[in-house]
Structure formats: structure tokens, C-alpha cells
Amino acid sequence: MGRAGGRRGMTAVVGSCWISLPAWCGPLPALLLALLVAGSCEGNSVERKIYIPLNKTAPCVRLLNATHQIGCQSSISGDTGVIHVVEKEEDLNWVLADGPHPPYMILLDGNLFNRKVMQQLKGTSRVSGLAVSVAKPSPPQGFSPGLKCPNDGFGVYSKDYGPQYAHCNRTVWNPVGSGLSYEDFDFPIFLLEDANETQVIKQCYQDHNVPTDGSGPEYPLCAMQLFSHMHAVTSTVTCMRRNSIQNTFSINPETVCDPLLDYNVWSTLHPINASEKVDPKKEFIMVATRIDSHSFFWNIAPGAESAVSSFVTHLAAAEALHKASDVHLLQRNIMFTFFQGETFDYIGSSRMVYDMEKDKFPLRLENIHSFVELNQVALRNGSILWMHTDPVSRLNATVEPQVKNLLDILSNSSVGANITLQEVGFSQPLPPSSFQRFLRARHIPGVVLSDHQASFQNRYYQSMYDTPENIQMQYPEGLSPEETLEYVTDTAKSLAEVATVVARALYRLAGGANDTSAIQADPKTITQMLYGFLIKMNNSWFQSIIKPDLKGILGDEVPQHYVAVSSHVNTTYLVQYVLANLTGTVINLTKEECLNPEKAPNAEKEMYDYAWVQGSLDPNSTSRVPYCVRSTVRLSKALSPAFELREWGSTEYSTWTESRWKEIRARIFLVASKELEIITLVVGIAILVLSLIATHFINAKADVLFSIPRDPGAVSY
């Protein structure tokens, strides 16, 4: 994805020549002057002397579903406007009514990025775009651009199943939700991630654009240009039809949108043959979490509470259970499942249910004995964790006793721990959860664990502020990166308690009869995962547990958990290898045998997955000590069945697609008045015409002007 920038008033250098440009000089005259001088000087980039690029930005992009388009875009050549800083609501009057130089490009304080302000800006032609600065600290009143009723219409509750609970009639789960992420804006909106770049824009505004005595500032003015033109329009139905036509009739097809696509990560406590169907008599306890998040801006999805807290707890519970001494004797198997794309109408879970129903997955729905899902669990009010169940399926005489047994086991597993599990009232429906997609297909006894009894505790659900600070992750000052990785936070201790209770409950559900006090989640493992998934992926632990050819995914940027459109995102890879590291076994195989298990004796390739990982650094050198890990970790596609079935207008399955684009960039510069730009253009054209006329006459008289004198010949006397 391209990044972008801006410009100031200036002196430009072309080769070894200096071009003095007036402060009022706009892009066009500046380039004309540069080109004129470039004829006698060595060429160099004038653009860098004109524009100041903004390199740390995140755009709002266009997404589409079966009926709508949401998000933002610029015109095909980018949108430009005079910068105006809005730090309080009164500053909007200048943009919306008083300012004499529309359209305006607004630098908006993060605390004002809300539905009320955005609706005012959406309804005027005086705004050409928006740059949003990050609010620090996070807005105390909360900020969630998601829906008040997440994934509405794609869960289990409908006019045919618990209609009294449909559309969040009984419980509004995300009351802070403004729905901004699901609005369509016809101008570009960018997030400014770097406070220094925000300050550069403010300084340019202060120097050139501040109104004086209520009247407009004089030219030159500081302006901003945002590029984020999207190729797809209208809906998924339209864009997928255009993709299909392009692929059918065009020699060089140009795709305009892509389905949201990634992979679910799953493993089993006891190995199973992944290429065959499991015996219908085999029972599995299914444990599930989501691993994706979302916000208003593209690939800005920290998801600390909405996703990371739950899947980190899930991973820790899987590790604790695998360490149990008699785990191989358990009667029931346990399946650990991490769903991708759940933010967008349950992509991962709906695909797994579909594959189970169509016999495209080793398990069938009939194999699922019970279902335990970890939802948002980091913001507990005191020591209480809430158990949510489905009131409709519990009316079934067969399901009710199984649900009661599940609740009793979970409650009893918390005895002696610093955590209490309490059941939510019987009349309350399930919160948004992957479990709902399974209930749509079959009445399965299940429970969803969360830190909220009714509405979310999380005030920053699906927003850029759902960061480590939101779940109270705190570190002492002065720690090195390695010390921070190892420092056990209070958040890690709290999540370890949840993971311990879950692991003990799973042990009981699977038929374990021994004392569970030895089953204990490791707070150190959790603190390493929280650091890696929320603060810095490129750390020594993550480096040691991934394949050498994947080390490039460990960038130094803050981790994000937005679902992909073509292949695995970093989160999917890392959950896969963390799970393999925590639950797998180190096997004494060579690199060749590990990469090609069929060459190794007794490898049982159908039962296990093998990974040759980098390993830790040798204490006495800079080289690593790689090794082979054997685990039951697998991947399954997380692509909505709607795209498999080519039912792009489906109301049964998610239909989300992401538009394609050619470039995303932003820049600032000084702009001259329209009158001066016109004068400059006219003068330039006049000079060009005069040059052409002069060239014509010179060419016509060339034989006279450039004639060669005749040889006078020999002189005679």
C-alpha cells in the first residue's frame, strides 16, 4: 500500500542548480520553473522540495456486503483542501459556514471523532477530507465505531428462533457503538499515527492559515492532499459480478474487490487423522475464541479486550491441559479452535459449520458433545466471570440437563481460585459469539464466558483505542524489551486464573476424575503472549518458535489483528506456531525429515503436523539452534460459504468484500490563489506560443541566418 505526503514554500534544487521559488508558488508553476532549468542542469526530484509526505497514516477504505458499501474514498486524482484545525466543536463553524477558501481539509482532534460531528461534515460540500489525530489519553466516555448490535442478523436469533431476542431487543450489547464503521463517506478520512507529523501539520496551519480578526488568511495557504480512490462500488453483488465478467472476457482482468479470507487455527488434545472422518461415536469438547478485530481505519485493529485477551487465555488453557499427567486417559477429546473473520458476520465459524455439514472437515456436528467459548474476559468487575447460555435451546428436555452439568462443572472448577463463575439470568440471550453459528445448525449444549453480565464492559469495542492500556497492562519504567517480555503483569496473572479454571473444567468435561489442583496456567507464558500480540511481535520468543522463512512477518510495528483478503495475516501464523509450541512435542528429526515427514520412520503424517522452527539463539554465538516440533495444529479455510456457492447476495452467510485500490498516500504543501494560478498558467501558455512562433520564423529563415560562407577560391594577379 502506498504512503503519501505534503509540501512547503521553498527553494528547490535541480541537479547543481538552485531554483528560488516564491512562497506563493503552487505545484504547477513550481514544476514549470523546474523543468525550464532542468534543460541546463542535471535532473533531480523537485517534488521532494515541494511536498511534505505523511508517512505514518492509516486510511479508511471501502468494504462491501450484499446490499451496501461502507467506508471512504477520494476522487481518482486525490482530494485537496485548505487545512483547518478543529480542536473544539466551535471550530467547525469556520469550515461549515464562515471560511472563504473551501473546500477544507480538516485536522480533527480524536476526541471530536464521533457520530454527531461526522454527520455534520458528511452533509456539506465544503469538506474535501479529514485527517484524525489520535486522542491521548483515550476518550474517557468511550469510543466504539462498531454497531450497537454486532453481527446482527447472522447469529442464531431470528423471527424463527427466539424472536424476542432478535436484533438485541432484550440486551443492547455495545451501547457505546456509534456505527461509524458502517457508514459510507464520499471523502477520504485518514488516521495520523505519528504525533510528530500531526505537529508538522499544525505548525503549517499556524504559519499560514490562522484567521486574523475573523477574516480569512492571505495566500499562500497550507493545504493537504489525500489519495485513497477505491475501485469497487455499490455492493458485493456488483463488484463480484464485475470480477466475473473481467475474468471471463478480459485478456488482462482487473479485480475490483476481494472476499475477506483467512484461516481458522485448530488442534485436538488427542491426535486425529485429519484426512479422514472421525468415528461418529467419538465425542469432542469444542473450545473456541475469535482472533480478529477491526476499527474504523484499515489494518488498525489492536483488539486487546475484544480478541487478544480471550485467545491468549485459550492458548494458556490448552498448554495447562496438555501438561496434565493423565491427559491421555481422558474419554473425550478436546478441540481447540481459533476463528478468523468473526467481526464480519462470523466468517470463520460459519465456514467451519458449513464444512462439517458437507463432510469437508474431519469432525461432524454430531461429534460435538459440548461447546465452551471464551469471549471478552480481561475486564472483570471484581472476581466474577459470567456464564452465558442460550435460553431457547435449554427449553429442550435433552439439552437442559447437559447445560446444567456444564455450568456445574465450570462453577466447581473455580472453587479455591481467585475467581467466581456466575450464571447469567435464564431469560437473557447469548452475546455475539461464534457459538451462535453452531446453534443455527444444531442444538449443542454450550456456554460463553465473558467479563460482562449484560452490556460490554469494553468501552472501546472494535476501535483503535482497544489497546494494552484498555486492559490495564502496565510495566515499570526503564525496562529493556527483553525484561518487558518477561515481566509478569497483573493482567497476565488475572488471565492465568481464568485459563486455570477453564483448563480444569475441560479436564472434568472430558471425563477426568483425578484431582485438578496440579492443572495450572502459567502467568509467564501469558505475559509473553500479551507482549507479543499487543506490543511487539518481533521479540525473542516469537523469533524462536516460527519457521525461518516466516521471520519477515515479525515487524517492529504495533501488532494488528485485521482479517486478510488473500492469505494468512501475521496473527494467524503466530497463533498457529504459539499453539504448536505450547502443546506440541520436540522430535529428534533432521531438517529434511521434519520438512518431509514421509521420509521419517513412524512419522504418522496424517495424525500430526511437523514444523522446523528457528529455535533460540545459541548462548555462545549469534546462530540459532533449530529443532522440529510435532503437534496436532491444523489450518482450515475461513472464507464465507457465500463465495463457495457464488451466492453473493446471501442473507445466510457473510458477504463482506474489500475494495482494491492503486495507491494510498497523503501530503501537505502550500497552495497559491486561484487567480495567481490562472495568471501563471496564462503566462506559461503565452511564453509557449511565443516560443513556437519564434521557432517557426527562425526555421523559415534558417538558410539566411545559418548560411555557410562561400569559398572565395584562388586569388589571381
XYZ file of C-alpha atoms in Angstrom:
717
model
C 0.000 0.000 0.000
C 1.418 3.378 -0.952
C 2.074 6.029 1.674
C 1.853 9.718 0.994
C 2.853 13.229 1.876
C 2.749 17.096 1.534
C 4.774 20.342 0.821
C 6.004 23.734 1.969
C 7.183 27.001 0.333
C 10.774 26.710 -0.671
C 13.968 26.722 -2.578
C 14.325 23.817 -4.966
C 17.491 22.233 -6.286
C 17.697 20.739 -9.763
C 20.971 18.940 -10.256
C 23.599 21.508 -9.246
C 21.288 24.487 -9.879
C 19.215 26.330 -7.301
C 15.712 27.470 -8.217
C 14.309 30.165 -5.953
C 10.561 29.589 -5.733
C 8.307 32.267 -4.211
C 6.368 31.244 -1.127
C 3.134 31.573 -3.121
C 4.294 29.166 -5.779
C 1.864 26.309 -6.346
C 2.691 22.832 -7.694
C 2.171 23.726 -11.377
C 4.373 26.829 -11.651
C 6.992 25.211 -9.458
C 7.228 22.255 -11.790
C 7.308 24.521 -14.897
C 10.210 26.511 -13.485
C 11.997 23.340 -12.521
C 11.576 21.868 -15.998
C 12.886 25.050 -17.647
C 16.067 25.000 -15.603
C 16.431 21.232 -15.892
C 17.394 21.704 -19.542
C 20.782 23.106 -18.494
C 21.201 21.271 -15.196
C 21.338 17.660 -14.142
C 17.870 16.410 -13.153
C 16.727 15.737 -9.586
C 13.371 15.312 -7.842
C 11.680 18.669 -7.369
C 8.646 17.005 -5.820
C 10.512 16.290 -2.599
C 11.245 20.002 -2.295
C 7.599 20.895 -2.800
C 5.598 18.308 -0.849
C 5.902 17.051 2.706
C 4.814 13.399 2.727
C 2.871 12.000 5.665
C 4.317 8.522 6.016
C 2.566 7.255 9.142
C -1.088 7.248 8.181
C -3.897 4.701 8.049
C -6.794 5.190 5.629
C -10.456 4.415 5.895
C -11.099 2.047 2.965
C -14.242 0.737 1.307
C -15.904 -2.522 2.359
C -18.997 -4.020 0.778
C -21.631 -6.603 1.676
C -24.684 -7.986 -0.111
C -26.580 -4.704 -0.011
C -24.300 -1.827 0.988
C -20.958 -0.138 0.656
C -19.276 1.363 3.705
C -16.062 3.246 4.350
C -14.408 6.098 2.474
C -12.690 7.051 -0.743
C -11.129 10.011 -2.555
C -11.620 11.067 -6.159
C -9.453 9.270 -8.710
C -6.810 12.040 -8.627
C -6.977 12.567 -4.876
C -8.822 15.275 -2.931
C -7.233 18.578 -1.927
C -8.318 21.230 0.532
C -7.055 24.067 2.698
C -6.177 22.765 6.166
C -8.250 23.859 9.134
C -7.553 22.543 12.635
C -10.673 21.589 14.618
C -9.984 21.092 18.328
C -13.417 22.043 19.651
C -16.887 21.970 18.140
C -16.980 25.759 17.716
C -14.091 25.481 15.229
C -16.459 23.721 12.824
C -18.287 26.992 12.095
C -15.327 28.226 10.040
C -15.348 25.065 7.923
C -19.116 24.786 7.504
C -20.033 28.449 7.004
C -17.521 31.259 7.622
C -14.311 30.200 5.885
C -13.716 31.890 2.498
C -11.492 29.180 0.986
C -13.495 25.962 0.687
C -13.202 23.076 0.303
C -11.400 22.408 3.587
C -9.273 19.508 4.681
C -9.912 19.141 8.423
C -7.349 18.115 11.014
C -9.757 16.756 13.635
C -8.897 16.152 17.264
C -9.504 12.498 18.146
C -11.924 13.418 20.935
C -14.255 15.006 18.334
C -14.253 11.994 16.025
C -17.814 10.972 16.806
C -21.117 10.447 15.027
C -22.503 13.905 15.780
C -19.549 15.708 14.204
C -19.216 13.285 11.299
C -22.874 13.703 10.333
C -22.338 17.469 10.086
C -19.293 17.011 7.862
C -20.968 14.360 5.746
C -23.746 16.685 4.668
C -21.640 19.505 3.184
C -19.608 20.071 0.029
C -17.277 22.413 1.932
C -15.278 19.448 3.272
C -12.920 17.545 0.960
C -11.375 15.221 3.518
C -10.416 14.510 7.086
C -7.225 13.722 8.988
C -7.858 12.427 12.503
C -5.267 12.683 15.254
C -5.151 10.024 17.961
C -6.695 11.126 21.265
C -4.313 10.712 24.190
C -5.447 9.579 26.652
C -8.259 7.554 25.106
C -11.671 9.299 25.177
C -12.914 8.772 28.754
C -16.528 8.481 27.620
C -15.548 5.550 25.406
C -15.417 5.222 21.641
C -16.693 2.363 19.524
C -17.340 2.844 15.781
C -18.956 -0.603 15.683
C -22.657 -1.410 15.834
C -24.744 -1.420 18.989
C -25.836 -4.935 17.988
C -22.717 -6.597 16.484
C -23.254 -9.138 13.682
C -26.988 -8.512 13.800
C -28.926 -10.893 11.582
C -26.187 -13.510 11.299
C -26.428 -15.051 14.761
C -28.939 -17.612 15.930
C -31.772 -15.285 16.950
C -34.305 -14.509 14.237
C -38.030 -14.479 13.578
C -37.886 -18.290 13.593
C -35.619 -18.788 16.615
C -36.101 -16.728 19.764
C -37.688 -13.728 18.009
C -37.945 -11.912 21.336
C -34.122 -11.819 21.422
C -33.520 -10.873 17.770
C -31.847 -7.545 16.909
C -30.702 -7.094 20.521
C -34.279 -6.437 21.653
C -33.539 -7.754 25.149
C -29.916 -6.615 25.584
C -28.010 -3.875 23.717
C -24.535 -5.397 23.848
C -22.491 -2.431 22.681
C -24.323 0.700 23.878
C -21.307 2.920 23.096
C -21.393 1.794 19.450
C -21.870 4.705 17.041
C -21.972 2.660 13.842
C -19.394 4.956 12.181
C -17.517 1.966 10.743
C -20.687 1.020 8.862
C -21.338 4.443 7.285
C -20.423 5.451 3.730
C -18.392 8.655 3.326
C -17.711 10.242 -0.059
C -14.483 11.909 1.068
C -11.195 10.422 2.313
C -10.535 10.002 6.044
C -7.033 9.210 7.310
C -5.685 8.488 10.779
C -2.462 10.267 11.724
C -0.480 7.698 13.685
C 2.602 9.851 14.319
C 2.267 12.747 16.745
C 5.258 14.463 15.118
C 3.519 14.533 11.731
C 0.400 15.908 13.397
C 2.527 18.691 14.862
C 4.041 19.482 11.441
C 0.529 19.965 10.025
C -0.489 22.161 12.964
C 2.643 24.277 12.536
C 1.948 24.743 8.823
C -1.606 25.757 9.754
C -0.332 28.214 12.382
C 2.122 29.771 9.939
C -0.290 30.248 7.034
C -3.963 29.515 7.752
C -4.960 31.045 11.078
C -7.801 33.568 10.546
C -6.956 37.110 11.633
C -9.658 39.265 13.245
C -12.354 36.994 11.858
C -11.248 37.437 8.246
C -9.659 34.833 6.044
C -5.866 34.470 5.912
C -3.928 35.623 2.861
C -2.341 33.316 0.337
C -0.244 31.170 0.258
C -2.274 28.708 2.327
C -1.282 25.351 3.740
C -3.190 22.540 2.015
C -3.443 18.780 2.229
C -3.999 16.166 -0.453
C -5.306 12.665 0.300
C -5.285 9.777 -2.188
C -7.471 6.742 -1.498
C -9.531 6.033 -4.592
C -11.416 2.734 -4.354
C -12.190 0.512 -7.351
C -15.320 -1.221 -6.041
C -18.745 0.389 -5.643
C -22.348 -0.331 -4.634
C -22.242 -3.859 -3.140
C -20.532 -7.242 -3.139
C -23.055 -8.443 -5.722
C -21.954 -5.702 -8.121
C -18.215 -5.996 -7.574
C -18.142 -9.803 -7.745
C -20.185 -9.703 -10.951
C -17.657 -7.284 -12.425
C -14.814 -9.551 -11.296
C -16.532 -12.460 -13.019
C -17.026 -10.521 -16.274
C -13.396 -9.392 -16.237
C -12.128 -12.926 -15.677
C -14.356 -14.275 -18.451
C -13.826 -11.757 -21.243
C -10.674 -9.759 -20.488
C -7.171 -10.806 -21.505
C -5.793 -8.792 -18.586
C -8.562 -8.963 -15.973
C -8.592 -6.301 -13.278
C -10.125 -7.375 -9.988
C -12.069 -4.635 -8.207
C -12.685 -6.326 -4.838
C -11.675 -9.406 -2.831
C -13.607 -11.529 -0.324
C -12.350 -11.299 3.254
C -10.359 -14.509 3.614
C -8.008 -16.090 6.110
C -7.655 -19.374 8.005
C -9.006 -20.829 11.239
C -6.469 -22.457 13.533
C -7.448 -25.665 15.324
C -5.910 -28.597 17.137
C -7.037 -31.572 19.222
C -5.897 -32.883 22.581
C -5.551 -36.402 21.168
C -4.311 -36.694 17.570
C -6.852 -37.498 14.869
C -6.445 -38.360 11.207
C -7.067 -35.015 9.502
C -7.669 -36.648 6.128
C -10.465 -38.954 7.291
C -13.819 -38.610 9.016
C -13.882 -39.118 12.763
C -15.948 -42.010 14.096
C -19.494 -40.692 14.789
C -19.306 -42.214 18.266
C -16.288 -40.106 19.241
C -17.198 -37.108 21.399
C -15.368 -33.784 21.414
C -15.469 -30.804 23.733
C -15.108 -27.767 21.484
C -13.313 -24.714 22.909
C -13.479 -21.573 20.772
C -12.350 -17.949 20.531
C -12.027 -15.357 17.792
C -8.642 -13.955 16.782
C -9.589 -10.955 14.648
C -10.604 -7.400 15.410
C -11.484 -4.239 13.489
C -11.653 -0.473 13.733
C -12.655 2.446 11.509
C -9.207 2.553 9.858
C -7.613 -0.086 7.659
C -5.352 -2.538 9.493
C -5.655 -0.630 12.773
C -7.119 -3.346 14.973
C -5.271 -3.828 18.288
C -8.232 -5.733 19.779
C -6.755 -6.061 23.277
C -10.047 -6.815 25.042
C -12.232 -7.799 22.094
C -9.909 -10.547 20.808
C -6.422 -10.876 22.331
C -7.470 -11.337 25.956
C -9.657 -14.309 25.020
C -7.389 -16.142 22.592
C -4.346 -15.694 24.858
C -6.367 -17.204 27.719
C -7.451 -20.005 25.399
C -3.823 -20.751 24.428
C -2.764 -20.800 28.079
C -5.606 -23.205 28.965
C -4.538 -25.518 26.124
C -0.963 -25.547 27.453
C -2.088 -26.253 31.034
C -4.292 -29.134 29.915
C -1.583 -30.750 27.787
C 0.706 -30.808 30.820
C -1.758 -32.892 32.865
C -0.175 -36.279 33.623
C -3.208 -38.420 32.774
C -4.473 -36.403 29.815
C -4.026 -39.409 27.505
C -6.641 -41.319 29.534
C -9.476 -38.848 29.033
C -12.583 -40.393 27.487
C -13.499 -37.417 25.342
C -11.237 -35.493 23.009
C -10.937 -31.703 23.164
C -10.742 -29.440 20.125
C -9.126 -26.020 20.497
C -10.454 -23.669 17.806
C -9.449 -20.115 16.878
C -11.812 -18.455 14.400
C -10.825 -15.754 11.901
C -13.126 -13.109 10.436
C -15.716 -13.269 13.219
C -16.023 -9.475 13.264
C -17.544 -9.621 9.780
C -20.652 -11.715 10.421
C -18.910 -14.866 11.683
C -16.822 -15.775 8.615
C -14.645 -18.415 10.321
C -17.277 -20.169 12.422
C -19.908 -20.220 9.663
C -17.363 -21.790 7.309
C -16.432 -24.500 9.801
C -20.096 -25.338 10.397
C -20.639 -25.456 6.631
C -17.635 -27.769 6.156
C -18.840 -30.064 8.946
C -22.289 -30.286 7.367
C -20.820 -31.003 3.905
C -18.333 -33.626 5.205
C -15.388 -31.415 4.277
C -13.982 -31.435 7.817
C -12.768 -34.391 9.928
C -15.460 -33.727 12.562
C -19.214 -33.598 12.114
C -21.590 -31.546 14.218
C -22.761 -34.804 15.807
C -19.275 -35.279 17.291
C -19.558 -32.105 19.389
C -20.527 -33.081 22.922
C -20.466 -29.535 24.320
C -19.187 -26.080 23.457
C -17.165 -23.641 25.602
C -16.350 -20.199 24.214
C -14.081 -17.562 25.672
C -15.373 -14.101 24.870
C -14.058 -10.814 26.319
C -12.525 -11.799 29.660
C -9.953 -9.168 30.697
C -12.173 -6.517 32.292
C -13.738 -8.473 35.118
C -15.702 -6.495 37.664
C -14.039 -7.838 40.787
C -13.523 -11.610 40.643
C -16.680 -12.515 38.717
C -16.737 -14.220 35.323
C -20.170 -14.640 33.757
C -21.549 -17.777 32.112
C -23.979 -17.098 29.234
C -26.229 -19.807 27.795
C -28.948 -19.962 25.159
C -32.445 -19.845 26.741
C -34.149 -21.222 23.624
C -32.199 -24.490 23.265
C -32.437 -25.012 27.033
C -36.178 -25.496 26.639
C -35.254 -28.806 25.009
C -35.534 -31.565 27.608
C -32.373 -33.257 26.320
C -30.206 -30.151 26.177
C -31.160 -28.618 29.549
C -29.566 -31.274 31.826
C -26.393 -31.207 29.723
C -26.170 -27.428 30.035
C -26.744 -27.650 33.787
C -23.962 -30.219 34.061
C -21.659 -27.956 32.072
C -22.440 -24.984 34.317
C -21.927 -27.055 37.472
C -18.539 -28.301 36.304
C -17.405 -24.780 35.437
C -18.614 -23.397 38.784
C -16.971 -26.205 40.760
C -13.706 -25.709 38.880
C -13.449 -22.192 40.293
C -13.527 -23.376 43.903
C -10.284 -22.366 45.573
C -9.386 -19.921 42.784
C -9.440 -16.136 42.937
C -12.337 -16.123 40.516
C -16.046 -16.833 40.770
C -18.178 -18.095 37.884
C -21.785 -16.969 37.972
C -24.658 -17.813 35.656
C -26.461 -15.024 33.850
C -30.238 -14.922 34.204
C -32.049 -17.618 32.251
C -34.055 -15.085 30.234
C -31.024 -13.340 28.724
C -29.788 -14.416 25.261
C -26.239 -15.207 24.203
C -23.926 -12.271 23.498
C -22.416 -12.033 19.988
C -20.371 -15.235 19.761
C -19.203 -17.988 17.410
C -21.353 -20.446 19.354
C -24.437 -18.870 17.766
C -23.421 -20.161 14.328
C -23.251 -23.723 15.669
C -26.640 -23.347 17.341
C -28.128 -22.336 13.990
C -27.238 -25.801 12.743
C -27.781 -27.989 15.819
C -28.843 -27.773 19.466
C -25.486 -28.155 21.202
C -25.056 -27.682 24.970
C -22.743 -24.731 25.383
C -21.643 -21.752 27.420
C -19.977 -18.435 26.593
C -17.661 -16.987 29.257
C -17.262 -13.213 29.479
C -16.455 -10.390 31.873
C -19.845 -8.732 31.285
C -23.224 -9.787 32.626
C -25.175 -7.691 30.136
C -23.695 -4.863 28.049
C -19.966 -4.974 27.244
C -17.544 -3.730 29.866
C -15.333 -2.781 26.920
C -15.924 0.908 26.069
C -13.576 0.686 23.065
C -15.014 -2.331 21.266
C -13.771 -2.513 17.645
C -11.812 0.698 17.915
C -8.224 1.919 17.699
C -8.298 2.536 21.461
C -8.727 -1.141 22.382
C -5.046 -1.182 23.328
C -2.961 -2.685 26.177
C -3.913 0.328 28.301
C -7.569 -0.668 27.966
C -6.892 -3.952 29.810
C -4.614 -2.263 32.364
C -1.319 -3.691 31.124
C 1.334 -1.704 32.981
C 5.108 -2.023 33.126
C 7.688 -0.312 35.345
C 9.727 2.392 33.637
C 13.214 1.653 32.380
C 12.740 -1.991 31.394
C 14.552 -3.266 28.325
C 12.494 -5.061 25.639
C 13.679 -8.433 26.943
C 12.824 -7.520 30.532
C 9.405 -6.273 29.437
C 8.778 -9.577 27.649
C 9.437 -11.466 30.900
C 7.722 -9.070 33.323
C 4.554 -10.686 34.691
C 1.815 -8.046 34.748
C -1.301 -8.076 36.905
C -3.312 -8.566 33.707
C -1.344 -11.743 32.951
C -1.981 -13.043 36.482
C -5.699 -12.321 36.135
C -5.973 -14.094 32.765
C -3.948 -17.023 34.150
C -6.668 -17.509 36.765
C -9.313 -17.667 34.037
C -7.201 -20.071 31.972
C -6.676 -22.311 35.002
C -10.410 -22.556 35.721
C -11.167 -23.270 32.049
C -8.474 -25.962 31.815
C -9.734 -27.699 34.960
C -13.317 -27.569 33.711
C -12.309 -29.042 30.358
C -10.485 -31.832 32.143
C -13.682 -32.699 34.049
C -15.871 -32.390 30.961
C -13.587 -34.765 29.090
C -14.021 -37.400 31.787
C -11.055 -36.706 34.056
C -11.547 -37.986 37.612
C -8.299 -37.070 39.389
C -7.555 -34.004 41.481
C -7.203 -30.924 39.266
C -5.098 -28.779 41.583
C -1.987 -29.598 39.530
C -3.566 -28.120 36.392
C -2.315 -24.566 36.449
C -1.915 -21.970 33.681
C 1.465 -20.236 33.569
C 1.301 -16.421 34.079
C 4.765 -16.086 32.493
C 3.562 -17.673 29.255
C 0.551 -15.356 29.222
C 2.650 -12.242 29.814
C 4.902 -13.218 26.891
C 1.880 -13.710 24.655
C 0.311 -10.400 25.683
C 3.577 -8.600 24.966
C 3.946 -10.323 21.592
C 0.358 -9.887 20.401
C -0.191 -6.363 21.742
C 3.134 -4.551 21.948
C 5.912 -6.090 19.849
C 5.725 -9.168 17.649
C 9.440 -9.014 16.895
C 10.611 -10.444 20.219
C 12.990 -13.251 21.132
C 10.260 -15.783 21.977
C 8.276 -15.352 18.780
C 11.533 -15.436 16.813
C 12.393 -18.804 18.310
C 9.085 -20.578 17.607
C 8.431 -19.743 13.944
C 9.814 -21.153 10.713
C 12.924 -19.424 9.300
C 11.067 -18.415 6.125
C 8.411 -16.600 8.210
C 10.740 -14.396 10.231
C 9.828 -11.483 7.946
C 6.321 -11.282 9.457
C 7.782 -10.091 12.759
C 7.872 -6.383 12.026
C 8.561 -3.667 14.577
C 5.173 -2.028 14.178
C 2.436 -2.363 16.794
C 0.613 -5.703 16.195
C -2.762 -5.500 14.441
C -5.408 -8.218 14.068
C -7.445 -7.288 10.997
C -8.525 -10.196 8.784
C -6.829 -10.623 5.382
C -8.136 -10.844 1.807
C -5.754 -13.357 0.251
C -3.516 -15.264 2.650
C -2.687 -15.651 6.331
C -2.225 -12.495 8.358
C 0.564 -12.356 10.923
C -1.873 -13.161 13.731
C -2.921 -16.441 12.105
C 0.679 -17.564 11.643
C 1.626 -16.644 15.191
C -1.391 -18.266 16.848
C -0.575 -21.396 14.830
C 3.043 -21.553 15.986
C 2.388 -20.437 19.559
C -0.207 -23.202 19.870
C 2.236 -25.716 18.372
C 4.952 -24.570 20.788
C 2.697 -24.773 23.849
C 1.025 -28.104 23.047
C 3.452 -29.886 20.714
C 6.498 -32.064 21.267
C 10.100 -31.550 20.203
C 11.028 -34.505 17.965
C 14.530 -35.739 17.171
C 14.304 -35.406 13.400
C 16.685 -33.847 10.917
C 15.631 -30.791 8.930
C 14.995 -32.897 5.830
C 12.900 -35.411 7.779
C 10.934 -32.656 9.509
C 10.161 -30.918 6.228
C 9.311 -34.251 4.574
C 7.788 -36.455 7.320
C 7.059 -39.263 4.859
C 10.818 -39.912 4.799
C 10.950 -40.383 8.568
C 10.045 -43.737 10.162
C 6.771 -43.797 12.156
C 6.078 -40.139 11.440
C 2.263 -40.560 11.138
C 1.919 -37.552 8.868
C -1.891 -37.863 8.792
C -2.032 -37.587 12.581
C 0.461 -34.778 13.179
C 1.854 -31.607 11.677
C 5.620 -31.067 11.659
C 7.355 -27.685 11.734
C 11.078 -26.878 11.535
C 11.408 -23.732 13.669
C 14.256 -21.266 14.178
C 14.962 -22.026 17.823
C 16.644 -19.774 20.363
C 19.990 -18.113 19.936
C 22.994 -20.164 20.992
C 24.322 -18.504 24.188
C 27.851 -18.555 22.818
C 27.169 -17.273 19.292
C 24.760 -15.363 17.079
C 23.469 -18.507 15.375
C 20.239 -20.269 16.301
C 19.615 -23.856 17.333
C 16.659 -25.005 15.172
C 14.520 -28.024 16.005
C 11.464 -29.961 14.844
C 8.078 -29.574 16.556
C 5.339 -32.176 16.208
C 1.809 -31.055 17.030
C -1.837 -31.554 16.123
C -2.234 -27.942 14.974
C -4.023 -27.532 11.640
C -5.474 -24.773 9.485
C -8.867 -24.663 7.789
C -10.115 -22.043 5.372
C -12.015 -19.078 6.783
C -13.827 -17.975 3.631
C -17.561 -17.398 3.766
C -19.591 -20.192 2.131
C -21.368 -17.465 0.149
C -18.324 -17.244 -2.127
C -18.032 -21.013 -2.475
C -21.689 -21.103 -3.504
C -21.392 -17.900 -5.591
C -24.376 -16.548 -3.645
C -23.046 -13.002 -3.332
C -26.371 -11.642 -2.146
C -26.755 -14.243 0.615
C -28.500 -13.378 3.879
C -27.450 -16.697 5.426
C -23.686 -16.195 5.212
C -21.286 -13.275 5.438
C -20.740 -11.491 2.108
C -18.063 -8.961 3.083
C -15.514 -7.904 0.486
C -12.781 -5.273 0.495
C -12.283 -2.898 -2.409
C -8.971 -2.764 -4.226
C -7.008 0.455 -4.709
C -3.869 1.585 -6.521
C -2.347 3.992 -4.046
C -2.855 5.322 -0.564
C -0.892 8.443 0.332
C -1.149 11.843 1.950
C 0.873 15.037 1.680
C 0.802 18.740 2.584
C 2.006 21.769 0.618
C 1.457 25.488 0.090
C -1.180 26.483 -2.441
C -1.478 29.786 -4.324
C -4.710 31.658 -5.003
C -6.800 30.589 -7.981
C -6.179 33.966 -9.641
C -2.414 33.606 -9.367
C -2.529 30.039 -10.643
C -4.579 31.189 -13.667
C -2.171 34.081 -14.339
C 0.799 31.715 -14.097
C -0.877 29.274 -16.456
C -1.752 32.001 -18.972
C 1.788 33.431 -18.871
C 3.191 29.969 -19.353
C 0.936 29.341 -22.348
C 1.851 32.749 -23.806
C 5.554 32.001 -23.459
C 4.982 28.635 -25.087
C 3.097 30.215 -28.031
C 5.760 32.918 -28.484
C 8.427 30.244 -28.388
C 6.620 28.265 -31.084
C 6.209 31.383 -33.289
C 9.856 32.338 -32.833
C 10.928 28.815 -33.615
C 8.782 28.837 -36.787
C 10.297 32.073 -38.130
C 13.802 31.069 -37.201
C 13.293 27.780 -39.004
C 11.840 29.596 -42.055
C 14.880 31.899 -42.310
C 17.369 29.246 -41.337
C 19.116 29.359 -44.765
C 19.807 33.057 -44.261
C 20.570 33.066 -40.564
C 22.688 29.987 -40.608
C 24.158 30.059 -44.203
C 27.728 28.906 -44.692
C 30.056 31.500 -46.363
C 31.236 30.510 -49.874
C 34.877 29.682 -50.512
C 36.401 32.738 -52.287
C 38.562 30.455 -54.401
C 42.132 31.189 -55.676
C 43.265 34.809 -55.974
C 44.696 35.795 -59.474
C 47.046 38.638 -60.281
